[in-house]
Coordinates of C-alpha atoms and ligand atoms in Angstrom, one line a residue:
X1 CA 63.1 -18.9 60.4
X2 CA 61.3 -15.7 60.7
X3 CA 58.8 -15.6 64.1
X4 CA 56.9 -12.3 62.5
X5 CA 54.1 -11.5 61.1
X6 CA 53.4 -11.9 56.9
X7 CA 51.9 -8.8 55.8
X8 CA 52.1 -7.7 51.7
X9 CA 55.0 -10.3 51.4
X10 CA 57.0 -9.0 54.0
X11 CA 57.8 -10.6 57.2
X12 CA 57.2 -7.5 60.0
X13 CA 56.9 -7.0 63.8
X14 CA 54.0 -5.9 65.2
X15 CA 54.0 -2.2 65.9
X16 CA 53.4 -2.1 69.2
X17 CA 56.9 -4.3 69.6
X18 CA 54.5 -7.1 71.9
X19 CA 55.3 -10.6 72.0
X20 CA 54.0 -14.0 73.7
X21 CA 55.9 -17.1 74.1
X22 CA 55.0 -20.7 72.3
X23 CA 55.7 -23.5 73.8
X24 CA 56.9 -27.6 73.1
X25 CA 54.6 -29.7 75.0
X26 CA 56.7 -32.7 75.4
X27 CA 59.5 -30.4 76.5
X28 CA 57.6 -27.6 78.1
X29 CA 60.5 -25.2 77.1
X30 CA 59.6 -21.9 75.3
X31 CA 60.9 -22.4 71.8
X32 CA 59.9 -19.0 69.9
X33 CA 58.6 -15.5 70.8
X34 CA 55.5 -14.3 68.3
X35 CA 54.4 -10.8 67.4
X36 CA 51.5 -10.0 69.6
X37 CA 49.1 -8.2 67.0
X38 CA 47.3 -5.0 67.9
X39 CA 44.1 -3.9 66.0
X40 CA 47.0 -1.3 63.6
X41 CA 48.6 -4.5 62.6
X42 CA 45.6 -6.6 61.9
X43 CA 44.2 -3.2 59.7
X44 CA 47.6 -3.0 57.7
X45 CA 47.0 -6.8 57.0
X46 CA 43.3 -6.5 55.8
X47 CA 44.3 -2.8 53.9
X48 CA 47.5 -5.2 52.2
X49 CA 44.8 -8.0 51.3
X50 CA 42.1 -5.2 50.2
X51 CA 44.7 -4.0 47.6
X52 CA 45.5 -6.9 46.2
X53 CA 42.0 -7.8 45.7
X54 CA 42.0 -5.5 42.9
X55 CA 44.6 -7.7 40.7
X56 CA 44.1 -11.2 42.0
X57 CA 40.1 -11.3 41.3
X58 CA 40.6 -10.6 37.6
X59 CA 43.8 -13.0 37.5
X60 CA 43.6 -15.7 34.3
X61 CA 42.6 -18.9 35.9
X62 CA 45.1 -20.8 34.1
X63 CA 47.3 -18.2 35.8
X64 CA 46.0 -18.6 39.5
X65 CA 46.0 -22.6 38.9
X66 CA 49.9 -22.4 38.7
X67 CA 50.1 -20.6 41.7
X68 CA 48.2 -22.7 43.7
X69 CA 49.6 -25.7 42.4
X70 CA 52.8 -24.3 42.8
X71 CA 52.2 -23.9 47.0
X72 CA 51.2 -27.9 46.7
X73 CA 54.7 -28.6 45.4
X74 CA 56.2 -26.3 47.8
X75 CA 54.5 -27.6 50.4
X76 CA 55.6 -31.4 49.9
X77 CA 59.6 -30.8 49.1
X78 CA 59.6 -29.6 52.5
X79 CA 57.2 -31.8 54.4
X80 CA 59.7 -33.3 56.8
X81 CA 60.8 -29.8 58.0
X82 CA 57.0 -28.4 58.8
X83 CA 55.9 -31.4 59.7
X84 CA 58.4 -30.9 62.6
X85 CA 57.6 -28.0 63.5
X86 CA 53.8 -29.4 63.9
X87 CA 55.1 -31.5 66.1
X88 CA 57.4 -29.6 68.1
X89 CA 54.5 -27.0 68.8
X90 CA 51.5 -29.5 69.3
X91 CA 53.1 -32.6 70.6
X92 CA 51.4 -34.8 67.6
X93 CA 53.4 -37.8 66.8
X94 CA 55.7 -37.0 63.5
X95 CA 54.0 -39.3 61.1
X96 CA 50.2 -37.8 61.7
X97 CA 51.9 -34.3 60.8
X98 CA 53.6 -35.7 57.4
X99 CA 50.0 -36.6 56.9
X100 CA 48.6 -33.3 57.8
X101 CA 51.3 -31.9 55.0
X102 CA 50.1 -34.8 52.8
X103 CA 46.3 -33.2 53.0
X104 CA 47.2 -29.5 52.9
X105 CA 49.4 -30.1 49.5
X106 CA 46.6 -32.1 47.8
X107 CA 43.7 -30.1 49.0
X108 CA 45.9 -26.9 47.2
X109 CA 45.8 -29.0 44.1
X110 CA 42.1 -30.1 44.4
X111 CA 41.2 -25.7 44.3
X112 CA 43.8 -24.8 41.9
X113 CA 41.3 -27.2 39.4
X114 CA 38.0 -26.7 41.1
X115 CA 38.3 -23.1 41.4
X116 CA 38.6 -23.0 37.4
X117 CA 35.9 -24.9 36.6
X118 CA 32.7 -23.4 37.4
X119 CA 32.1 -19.7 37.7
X120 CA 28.2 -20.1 37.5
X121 CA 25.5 -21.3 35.5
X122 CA 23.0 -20.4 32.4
X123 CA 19.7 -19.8 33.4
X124 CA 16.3 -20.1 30.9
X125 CA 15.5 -16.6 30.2
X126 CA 12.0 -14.9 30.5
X127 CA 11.7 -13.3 27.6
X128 CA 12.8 -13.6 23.8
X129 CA 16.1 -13.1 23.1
X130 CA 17.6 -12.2 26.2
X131 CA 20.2 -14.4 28.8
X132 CA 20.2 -15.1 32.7
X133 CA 23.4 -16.1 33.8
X134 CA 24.4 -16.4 37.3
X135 CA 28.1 -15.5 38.1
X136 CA 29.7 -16.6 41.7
X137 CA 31.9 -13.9 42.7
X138 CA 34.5 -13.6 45.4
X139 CA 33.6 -11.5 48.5
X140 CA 37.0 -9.5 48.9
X141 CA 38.8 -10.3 52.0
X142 CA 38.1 -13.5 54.0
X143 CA 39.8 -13.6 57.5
X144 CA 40.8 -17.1 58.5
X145 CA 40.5 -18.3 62.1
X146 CA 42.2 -21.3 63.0
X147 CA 42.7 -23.5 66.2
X148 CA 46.0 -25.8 67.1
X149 CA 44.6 -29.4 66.7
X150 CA 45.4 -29.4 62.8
X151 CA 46.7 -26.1 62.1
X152 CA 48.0 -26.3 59.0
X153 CA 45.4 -28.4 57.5
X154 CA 42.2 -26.3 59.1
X155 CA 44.2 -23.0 57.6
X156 CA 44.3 -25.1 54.2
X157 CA 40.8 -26.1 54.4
X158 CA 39.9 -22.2 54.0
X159 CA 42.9 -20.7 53.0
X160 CA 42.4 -22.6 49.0
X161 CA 39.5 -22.7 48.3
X162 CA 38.9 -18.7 49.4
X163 CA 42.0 -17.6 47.1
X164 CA 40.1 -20.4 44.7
X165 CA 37.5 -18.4 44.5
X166 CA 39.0 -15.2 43.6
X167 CA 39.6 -13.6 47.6
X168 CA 42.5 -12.7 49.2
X169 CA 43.0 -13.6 53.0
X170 CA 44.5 -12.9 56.4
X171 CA 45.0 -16.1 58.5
X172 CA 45.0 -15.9 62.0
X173 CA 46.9 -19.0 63.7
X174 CA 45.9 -20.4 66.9
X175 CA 48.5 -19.0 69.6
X176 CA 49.4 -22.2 70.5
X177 CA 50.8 -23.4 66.7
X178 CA 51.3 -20.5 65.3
X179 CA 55.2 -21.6 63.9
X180 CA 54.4 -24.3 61.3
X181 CA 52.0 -21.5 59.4
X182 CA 54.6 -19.0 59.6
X183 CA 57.4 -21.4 58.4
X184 CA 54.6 -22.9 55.5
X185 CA 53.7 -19.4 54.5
X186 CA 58.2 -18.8 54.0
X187 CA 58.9 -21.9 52.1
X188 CA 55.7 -22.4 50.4
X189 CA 54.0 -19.4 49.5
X190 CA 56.9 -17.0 48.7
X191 CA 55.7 -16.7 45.3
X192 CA 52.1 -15.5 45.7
X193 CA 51.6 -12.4 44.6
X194 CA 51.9 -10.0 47.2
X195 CA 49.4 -8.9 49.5
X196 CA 47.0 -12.1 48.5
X197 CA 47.6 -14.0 51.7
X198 CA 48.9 -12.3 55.0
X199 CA 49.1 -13.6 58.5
X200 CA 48.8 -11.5 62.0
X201 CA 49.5 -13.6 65.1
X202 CA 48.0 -13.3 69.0
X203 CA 45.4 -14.6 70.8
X204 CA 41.3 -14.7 70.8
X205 CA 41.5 -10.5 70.7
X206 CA 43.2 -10.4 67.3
X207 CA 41.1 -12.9 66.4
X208 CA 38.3 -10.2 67.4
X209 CA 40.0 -7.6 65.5
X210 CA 39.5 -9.6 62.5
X211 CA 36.1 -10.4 62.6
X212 CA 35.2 -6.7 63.3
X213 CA 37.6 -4.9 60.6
X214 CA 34.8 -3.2 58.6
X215 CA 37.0 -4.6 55.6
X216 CA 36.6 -8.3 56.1
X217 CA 33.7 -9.6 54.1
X218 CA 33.7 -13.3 55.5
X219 CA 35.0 -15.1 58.1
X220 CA 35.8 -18.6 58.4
X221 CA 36.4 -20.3 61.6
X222 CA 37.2 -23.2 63.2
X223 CA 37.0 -23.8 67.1
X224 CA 34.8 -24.2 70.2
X225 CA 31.0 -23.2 70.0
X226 CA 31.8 -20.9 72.8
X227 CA 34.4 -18.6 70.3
X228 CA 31.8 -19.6 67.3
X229 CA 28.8 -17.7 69.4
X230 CA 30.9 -14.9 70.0
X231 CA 32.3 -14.6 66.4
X232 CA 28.1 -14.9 64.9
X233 CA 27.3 -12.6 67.1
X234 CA 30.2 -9.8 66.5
X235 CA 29.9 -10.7 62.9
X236 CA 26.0 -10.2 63.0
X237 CA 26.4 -6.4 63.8
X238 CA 27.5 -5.7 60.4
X239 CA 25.9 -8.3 58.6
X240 CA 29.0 -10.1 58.1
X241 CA 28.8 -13.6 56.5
X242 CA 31.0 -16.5 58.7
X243 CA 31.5 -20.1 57.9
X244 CA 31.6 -21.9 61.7
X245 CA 33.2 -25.2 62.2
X246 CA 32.7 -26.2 65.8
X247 CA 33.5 -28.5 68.3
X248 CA 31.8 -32.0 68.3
X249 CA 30.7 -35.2 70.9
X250 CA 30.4 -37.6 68.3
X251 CA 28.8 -41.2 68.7
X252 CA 29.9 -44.3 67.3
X253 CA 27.6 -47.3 67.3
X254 CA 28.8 -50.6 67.2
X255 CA 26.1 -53.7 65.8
X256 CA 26.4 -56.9 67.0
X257 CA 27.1 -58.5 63.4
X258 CA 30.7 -57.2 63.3
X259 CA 34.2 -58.9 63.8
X260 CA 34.3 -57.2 67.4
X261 CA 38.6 -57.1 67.0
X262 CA 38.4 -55.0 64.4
X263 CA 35.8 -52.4 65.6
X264 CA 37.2 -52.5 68.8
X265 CA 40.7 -51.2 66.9
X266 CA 38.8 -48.6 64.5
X267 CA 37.1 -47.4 67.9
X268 CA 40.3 -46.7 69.7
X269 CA 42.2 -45.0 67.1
X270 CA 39.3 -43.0 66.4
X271 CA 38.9 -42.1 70.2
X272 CA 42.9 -41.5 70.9
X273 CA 44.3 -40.4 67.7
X274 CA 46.0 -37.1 68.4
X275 CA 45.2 -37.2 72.2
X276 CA 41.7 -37.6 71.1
X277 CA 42.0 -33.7 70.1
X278 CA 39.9 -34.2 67.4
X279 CA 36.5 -32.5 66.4
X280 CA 35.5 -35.6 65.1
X281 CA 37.0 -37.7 68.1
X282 CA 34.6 -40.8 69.0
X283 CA 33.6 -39.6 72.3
X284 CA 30.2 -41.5 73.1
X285 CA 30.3 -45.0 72.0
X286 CA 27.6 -46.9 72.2
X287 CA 27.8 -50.9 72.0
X288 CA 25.1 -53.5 71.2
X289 CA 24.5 -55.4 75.0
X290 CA 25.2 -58.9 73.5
X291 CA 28.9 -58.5 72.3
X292 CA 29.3 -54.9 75.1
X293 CA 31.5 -57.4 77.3
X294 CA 33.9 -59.0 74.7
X295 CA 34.2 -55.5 72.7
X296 CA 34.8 -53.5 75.8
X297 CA 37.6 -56.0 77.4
X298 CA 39.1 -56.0 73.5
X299 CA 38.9 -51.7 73.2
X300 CA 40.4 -51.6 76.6
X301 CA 43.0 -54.1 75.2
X302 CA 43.5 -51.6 72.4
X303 CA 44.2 -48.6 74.3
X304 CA 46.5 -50.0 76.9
X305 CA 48.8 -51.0 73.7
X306 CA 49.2 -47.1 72.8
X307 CA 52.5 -46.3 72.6
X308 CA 53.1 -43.1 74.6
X309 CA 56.4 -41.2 73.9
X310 CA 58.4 -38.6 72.2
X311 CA 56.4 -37.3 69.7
X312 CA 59.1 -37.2 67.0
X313 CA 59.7 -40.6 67.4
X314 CA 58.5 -43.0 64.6
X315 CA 57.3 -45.6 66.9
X316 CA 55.3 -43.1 69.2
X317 CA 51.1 -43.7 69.0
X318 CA 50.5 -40.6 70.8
X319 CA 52.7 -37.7 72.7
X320 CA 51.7 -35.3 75.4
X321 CA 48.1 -33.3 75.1
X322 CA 48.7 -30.0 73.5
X323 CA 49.0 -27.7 76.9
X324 CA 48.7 -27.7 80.7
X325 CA 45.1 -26.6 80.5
X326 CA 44.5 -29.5 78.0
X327 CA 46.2 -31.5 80.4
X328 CA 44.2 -30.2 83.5
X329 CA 41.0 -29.9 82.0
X330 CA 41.0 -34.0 81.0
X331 CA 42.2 -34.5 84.4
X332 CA 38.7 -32.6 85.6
X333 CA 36.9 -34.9 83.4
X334 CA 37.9 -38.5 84.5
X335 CA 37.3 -37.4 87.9
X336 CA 33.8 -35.7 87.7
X337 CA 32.9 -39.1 85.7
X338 CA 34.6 -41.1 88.6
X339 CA 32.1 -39.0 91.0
X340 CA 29.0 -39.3 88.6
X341 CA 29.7 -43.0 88.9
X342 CA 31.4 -44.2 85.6
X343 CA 33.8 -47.4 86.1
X344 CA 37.7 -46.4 84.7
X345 CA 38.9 -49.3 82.9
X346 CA 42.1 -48.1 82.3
X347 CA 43.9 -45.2 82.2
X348 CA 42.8 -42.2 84.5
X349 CA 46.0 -40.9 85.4
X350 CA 49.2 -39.2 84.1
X351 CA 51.8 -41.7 83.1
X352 CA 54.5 -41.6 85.7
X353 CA 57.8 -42.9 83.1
X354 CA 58.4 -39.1 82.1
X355 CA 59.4 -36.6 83.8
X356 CA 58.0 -33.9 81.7
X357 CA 55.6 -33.5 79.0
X358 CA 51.5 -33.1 79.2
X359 CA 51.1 -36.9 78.7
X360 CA 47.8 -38.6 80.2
X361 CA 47.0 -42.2 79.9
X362 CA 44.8 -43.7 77.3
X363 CA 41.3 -43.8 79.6
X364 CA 38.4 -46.3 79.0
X365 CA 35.2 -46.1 81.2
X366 CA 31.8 -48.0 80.9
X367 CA 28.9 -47.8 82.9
X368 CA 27.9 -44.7 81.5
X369 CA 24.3 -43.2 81.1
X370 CA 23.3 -40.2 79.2
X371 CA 23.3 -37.6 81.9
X372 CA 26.9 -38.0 82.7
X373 CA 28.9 -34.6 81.6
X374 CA 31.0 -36.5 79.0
X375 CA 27.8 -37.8 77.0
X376 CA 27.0 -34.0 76.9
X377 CA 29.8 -31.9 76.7
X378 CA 33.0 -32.4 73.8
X379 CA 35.8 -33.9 75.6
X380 CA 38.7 -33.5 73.9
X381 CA 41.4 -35.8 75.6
X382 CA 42.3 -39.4 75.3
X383 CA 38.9 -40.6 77.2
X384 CA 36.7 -43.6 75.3
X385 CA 33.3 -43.7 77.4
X386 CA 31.4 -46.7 76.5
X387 CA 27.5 -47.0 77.0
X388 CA 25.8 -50.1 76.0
X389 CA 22.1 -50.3 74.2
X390 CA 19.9 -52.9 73.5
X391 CA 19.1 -52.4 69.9
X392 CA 19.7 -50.2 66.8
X393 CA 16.6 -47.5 67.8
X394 CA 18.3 -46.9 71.1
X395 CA 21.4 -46.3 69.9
X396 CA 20.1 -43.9 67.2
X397 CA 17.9 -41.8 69.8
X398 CA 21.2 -41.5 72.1
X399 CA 23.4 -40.6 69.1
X400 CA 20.7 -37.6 68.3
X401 CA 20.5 -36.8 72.0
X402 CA 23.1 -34.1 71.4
X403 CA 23.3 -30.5 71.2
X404 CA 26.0 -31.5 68.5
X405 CA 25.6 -32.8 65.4
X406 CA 29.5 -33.1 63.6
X407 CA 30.1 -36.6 62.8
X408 CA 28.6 -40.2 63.6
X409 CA 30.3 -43.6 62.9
X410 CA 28.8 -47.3 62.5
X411 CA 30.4 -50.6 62.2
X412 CA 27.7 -52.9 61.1
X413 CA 27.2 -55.5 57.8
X414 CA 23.8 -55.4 57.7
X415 CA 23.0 -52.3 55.2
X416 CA 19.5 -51.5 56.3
X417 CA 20.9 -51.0 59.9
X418 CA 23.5 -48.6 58.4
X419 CA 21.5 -46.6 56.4
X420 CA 18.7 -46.0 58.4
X421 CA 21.3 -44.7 61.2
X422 CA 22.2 -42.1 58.4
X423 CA 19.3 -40.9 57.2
X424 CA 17.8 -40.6 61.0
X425 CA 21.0 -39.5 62.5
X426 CA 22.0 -35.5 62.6
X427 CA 25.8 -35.3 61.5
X428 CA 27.7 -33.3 59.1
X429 CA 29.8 -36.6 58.2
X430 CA 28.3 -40.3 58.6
X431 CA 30.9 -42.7 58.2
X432 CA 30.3 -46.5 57.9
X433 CA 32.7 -48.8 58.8
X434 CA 35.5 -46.4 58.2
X435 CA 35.3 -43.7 61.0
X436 CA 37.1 -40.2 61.2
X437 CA 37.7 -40.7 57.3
X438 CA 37.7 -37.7 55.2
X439 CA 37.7 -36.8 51.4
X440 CA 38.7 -33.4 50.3
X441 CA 36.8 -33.7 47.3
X442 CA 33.3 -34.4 50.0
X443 CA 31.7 -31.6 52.0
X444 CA 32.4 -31.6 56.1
X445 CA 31.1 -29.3 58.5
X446 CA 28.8 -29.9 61.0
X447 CA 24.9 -29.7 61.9
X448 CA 23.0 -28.6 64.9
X449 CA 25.6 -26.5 67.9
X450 CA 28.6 -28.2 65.4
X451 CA 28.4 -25.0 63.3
X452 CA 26.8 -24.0 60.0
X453 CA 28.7 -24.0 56.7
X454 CA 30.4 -26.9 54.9
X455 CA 34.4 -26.9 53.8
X456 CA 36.1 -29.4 51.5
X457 CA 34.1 -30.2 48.4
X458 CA 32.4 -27.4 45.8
X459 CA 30.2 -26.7 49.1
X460 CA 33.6 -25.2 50.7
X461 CA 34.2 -23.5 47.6
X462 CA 30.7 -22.1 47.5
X463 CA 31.4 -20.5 50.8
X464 CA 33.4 -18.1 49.5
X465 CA 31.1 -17.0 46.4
X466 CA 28.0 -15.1 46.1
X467 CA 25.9 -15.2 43.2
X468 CA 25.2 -12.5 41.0
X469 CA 22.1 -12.4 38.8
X470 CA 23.2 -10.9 35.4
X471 CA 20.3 -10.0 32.9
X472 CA 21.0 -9.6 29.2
X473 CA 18.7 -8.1 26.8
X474 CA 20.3 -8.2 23.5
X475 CA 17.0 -6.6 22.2
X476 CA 16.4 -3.0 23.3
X477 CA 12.8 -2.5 23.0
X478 CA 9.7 -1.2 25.4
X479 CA 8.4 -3.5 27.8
X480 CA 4.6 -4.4 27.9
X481 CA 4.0 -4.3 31.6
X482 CA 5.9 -0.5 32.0
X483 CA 3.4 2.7 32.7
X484 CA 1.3 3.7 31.8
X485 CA -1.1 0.6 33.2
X486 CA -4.3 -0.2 32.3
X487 CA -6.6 -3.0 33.8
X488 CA -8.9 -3.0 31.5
X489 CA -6.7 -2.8 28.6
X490 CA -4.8 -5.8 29.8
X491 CA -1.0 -6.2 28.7
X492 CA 0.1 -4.8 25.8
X493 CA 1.3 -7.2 23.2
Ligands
NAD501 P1 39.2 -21.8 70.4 O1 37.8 -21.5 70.1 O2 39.6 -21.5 71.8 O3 40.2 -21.0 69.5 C1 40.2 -21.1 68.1 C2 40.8 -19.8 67.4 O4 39.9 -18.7 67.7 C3 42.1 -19.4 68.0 O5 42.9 -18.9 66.9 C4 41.8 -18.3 69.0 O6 42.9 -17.4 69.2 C5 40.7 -17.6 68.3 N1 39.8 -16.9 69.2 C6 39.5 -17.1 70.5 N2 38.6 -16.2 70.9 C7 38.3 -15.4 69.9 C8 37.4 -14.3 69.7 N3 36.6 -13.9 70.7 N4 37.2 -13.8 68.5 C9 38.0 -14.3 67.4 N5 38.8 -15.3 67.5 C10 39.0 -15.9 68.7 O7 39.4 -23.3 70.0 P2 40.7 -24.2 70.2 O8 40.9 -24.5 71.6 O9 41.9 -23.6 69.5 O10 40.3 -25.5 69.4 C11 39.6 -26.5 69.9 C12 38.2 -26.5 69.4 O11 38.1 -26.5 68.0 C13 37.4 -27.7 69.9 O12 36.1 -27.3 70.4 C14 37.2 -28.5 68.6 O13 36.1 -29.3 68.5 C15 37.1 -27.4 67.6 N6 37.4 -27.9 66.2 C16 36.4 -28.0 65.3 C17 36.7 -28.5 64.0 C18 35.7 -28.6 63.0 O14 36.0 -28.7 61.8 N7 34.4 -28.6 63.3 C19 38.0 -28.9 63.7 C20 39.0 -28.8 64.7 C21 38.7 -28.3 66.0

């Protein structure tokens, strides 16, 4: 397996000859050394991606359909061997990155279609014998920033639909998981044409590189509001258009009308799947009063059943956090709620059956209020805080007390009580009785500090389009309202 970067097809060092290390978090051993990208490399990437622009915008659809279908096929004969290198570099149980593969190869398939079916639209025209017809074009080169919770699948997310729509792309990995895009982009995408999809590696400076190459006409991004602020405001300077997915403190509200087993099991696998490194984690749930007691003894129930382990293993629920500062920074967190006065249920501690690997226990806390840090600020870690509320309006005015607005979940029966909490809730994503569930074919992004701009869908194909206006006269012939004017005369007929 290469551990270089992917520019015009070619699998290069970077020219300054730096590295940095990636590491297993279950094993905490260093298993490759990855190019660390200077601003030459990231230019030779965008130049490569420039000049391919020139052939792959005008490519046949049927053409481009192949290709892209072609990198779905790829991407599923060798599933098990990416899916464990996902694993080895994030710590995410084996079977959630077969899933992740799963995604990435259908959402390939879903562009390869989409992006040949609509170019436009027909528009009435304003005058006899003449056309309006709006063309969506592609804006050249889209740089791709991606973080380490999903990062194949948040690559995918922008990576088809902006070749889709006619682009060509540099990806940046996150430095944490860079290996399972460089060993997708070998076995997968060897067939592209070259130049249309290059990768440069490094941390949040070749990320800034990227967004400030005078050649990159869009960025896409995915990662913490602090990066997104920094990327608006570096891409603001030259007008730069950016698609921001950002991080999220969604709410979950649980109605008293529901079989409390079962939401009590959607709520923990929605708070601790992947080490609850999620954006769309359930980090503020909040509980009707009359069934809080029974639905909090059966979530804490729940997560004290989570299998910890290796993550390769097939019978392992969740493996370490991703890092040390993962790690540490969920350690700050349970113990600034224990100060602010939250009671731990469970959890709250590193487990102490292995010796090594970022693991931290499944944690469950109630007696929460709204000013407590973790109703405020995106946790990210295996942490289920449960606030109870006396009725539907209560829960709804917690759920919008957020500078967030990414996702919201509701287990209820009763259908006005769902729909009202969607229409009067802010979120990207509303999901009832099915949380964390997405459709590649349906927009996501998020509202509010979550970020602006939708993937998934037509809406994430969209994002990497701008209309053009093109008038036809198939008449040539004077115009009555040219010079010379004349008020009095009126319009000329
Ligand atoms: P991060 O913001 O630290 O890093 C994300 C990427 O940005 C990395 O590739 C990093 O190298 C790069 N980067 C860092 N600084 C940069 C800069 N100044 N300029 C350009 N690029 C820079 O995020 P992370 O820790 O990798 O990921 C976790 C965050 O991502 C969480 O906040 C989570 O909610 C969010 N997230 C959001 C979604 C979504 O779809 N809304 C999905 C997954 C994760």
């Amino acid at each position: 397996m290469n551990h270089k970067n992917y520019i015009n097809n070619q699998w290069v060092d970077a020219v300054e000859g730096k590295t940095f290390e990636v590491e297993n978090p279950f094993t905490q051993e260093m298993i490759a050394r990855v190019p660390y990208s200077s601003a030459t490399d990231v230019d030779n990437a965008v130049v490569a991606a420039k000049n391919a622009w020139k052939s792959w915008k005008i490519l046949g659809s049927l053409d481009m359909r192949d290709l892209l279908r072609e990198v779905a096929v790829k991407s599923r004969i060798n599933d098990h061997e990416i899916a464990k290198i996902i694993s080895h570099e994030s710590g995410k149980p084996l079977i959630e990155c077969l899933d992740e593969i799963e995604w990435i190869a259908s959402i390939f398939e879903y562009y390869s279609e989409l992006g040949r079916d609509q170019r436009g639209r027909v528009v009435a025209p304003v005058t006899p014998k003449s056309m309006s017809v709006v063309v969506k074009e592609a804006y050249g080169v889209v740089g791709c920033i991606v973080p380490w919770n999903y990062p194949l699948l948040l690559m995918a997310w922008k990576v088809a639909p902006a070749l889709a729509a006619g682009n060509t792309v540099v990806v940046k990995p996150s430095e944490i998981t860079p290996l399972s895009i460089i060993r997708w982009l070998e076995v997968a995408c060897d067939h592209l044409p070259k130049g249309i999809l290059n990768m440069i590696t490094g941390f949040g400076d070749v990320g800034a590189s990227l967004v400030e190459h005078p050649d990159t006409r869009v960025i896409a991004f995915t990662g913490s509001v602090e990066t997104g602020k920094k990327i608006a405001m570096m891409a603001a300077s030259q007008l730069k258009k950016t698609s921001l997915e950002l991080g999220g403190n969604d709410p979950i509200i649980i109605c008293d009308d529901v079989d409390i087993q079962i939401a009590a099991r959607g709520t923990a696998w929605g708070g601790l799947l992947n080490g609850g490194q999620v954006c769309t984690s359930l980090e503020r749930v909040f509980v009707m009063e009359t069934i809080a007691n029974d639905f909090i003894e059966a979530v804490v129930e729940e997560a004290k059943k989570v299998r910890l382990g290796n993550p390769m293993d097939g019978q392992t629920d969740m493996g370490p956090l991703v890092s040390r500062m993962q790690l540490e920074k969920t350690e700050g967190k349970v113990s600034r709620a224990k100060l602010e006065g939250a009671r731990l249920l469970c959890g709250g501690d590193r487990p102490s059956e292995f010796e090594k690997g970022y693991f931290y226990n499944p944690t469950v806390f109630d007696q929460i209020t709204s000013e407590m840090e973790m109703m405020n600020v995106e946790t990210f870690g295996p942490i289920i805080p449960i606030q109870k509320v006396k009725n539907l309006r209560e829960a709804i005015e917690l759920a919008n007390n957020s500078q967030y607005g990414l996702g919201c979940s509701i287990y209820t029966n009763d259908l006005e009580k769902a729909m009202t909490a969607a229409h009067d809730i802010k979120a990207g994503s509303f999901w009832i009785n099915d949380p964390l569930t997405d459709n590649e074919a349906a927009p996501f992004g998020g509202m509010k500090m979550s970020g602006g701009g939708r993937e998934l869908g037509i809406e994430g194909l969209d994002e990497f389009r701008e209309s053009k206006h093109i008038l036809i006269d198939y008449k040539i012939r004077e115009k009555d309202y040219w010079f010379p004017y004349d008020l009095d005369q009126g319009r000329k007929t």
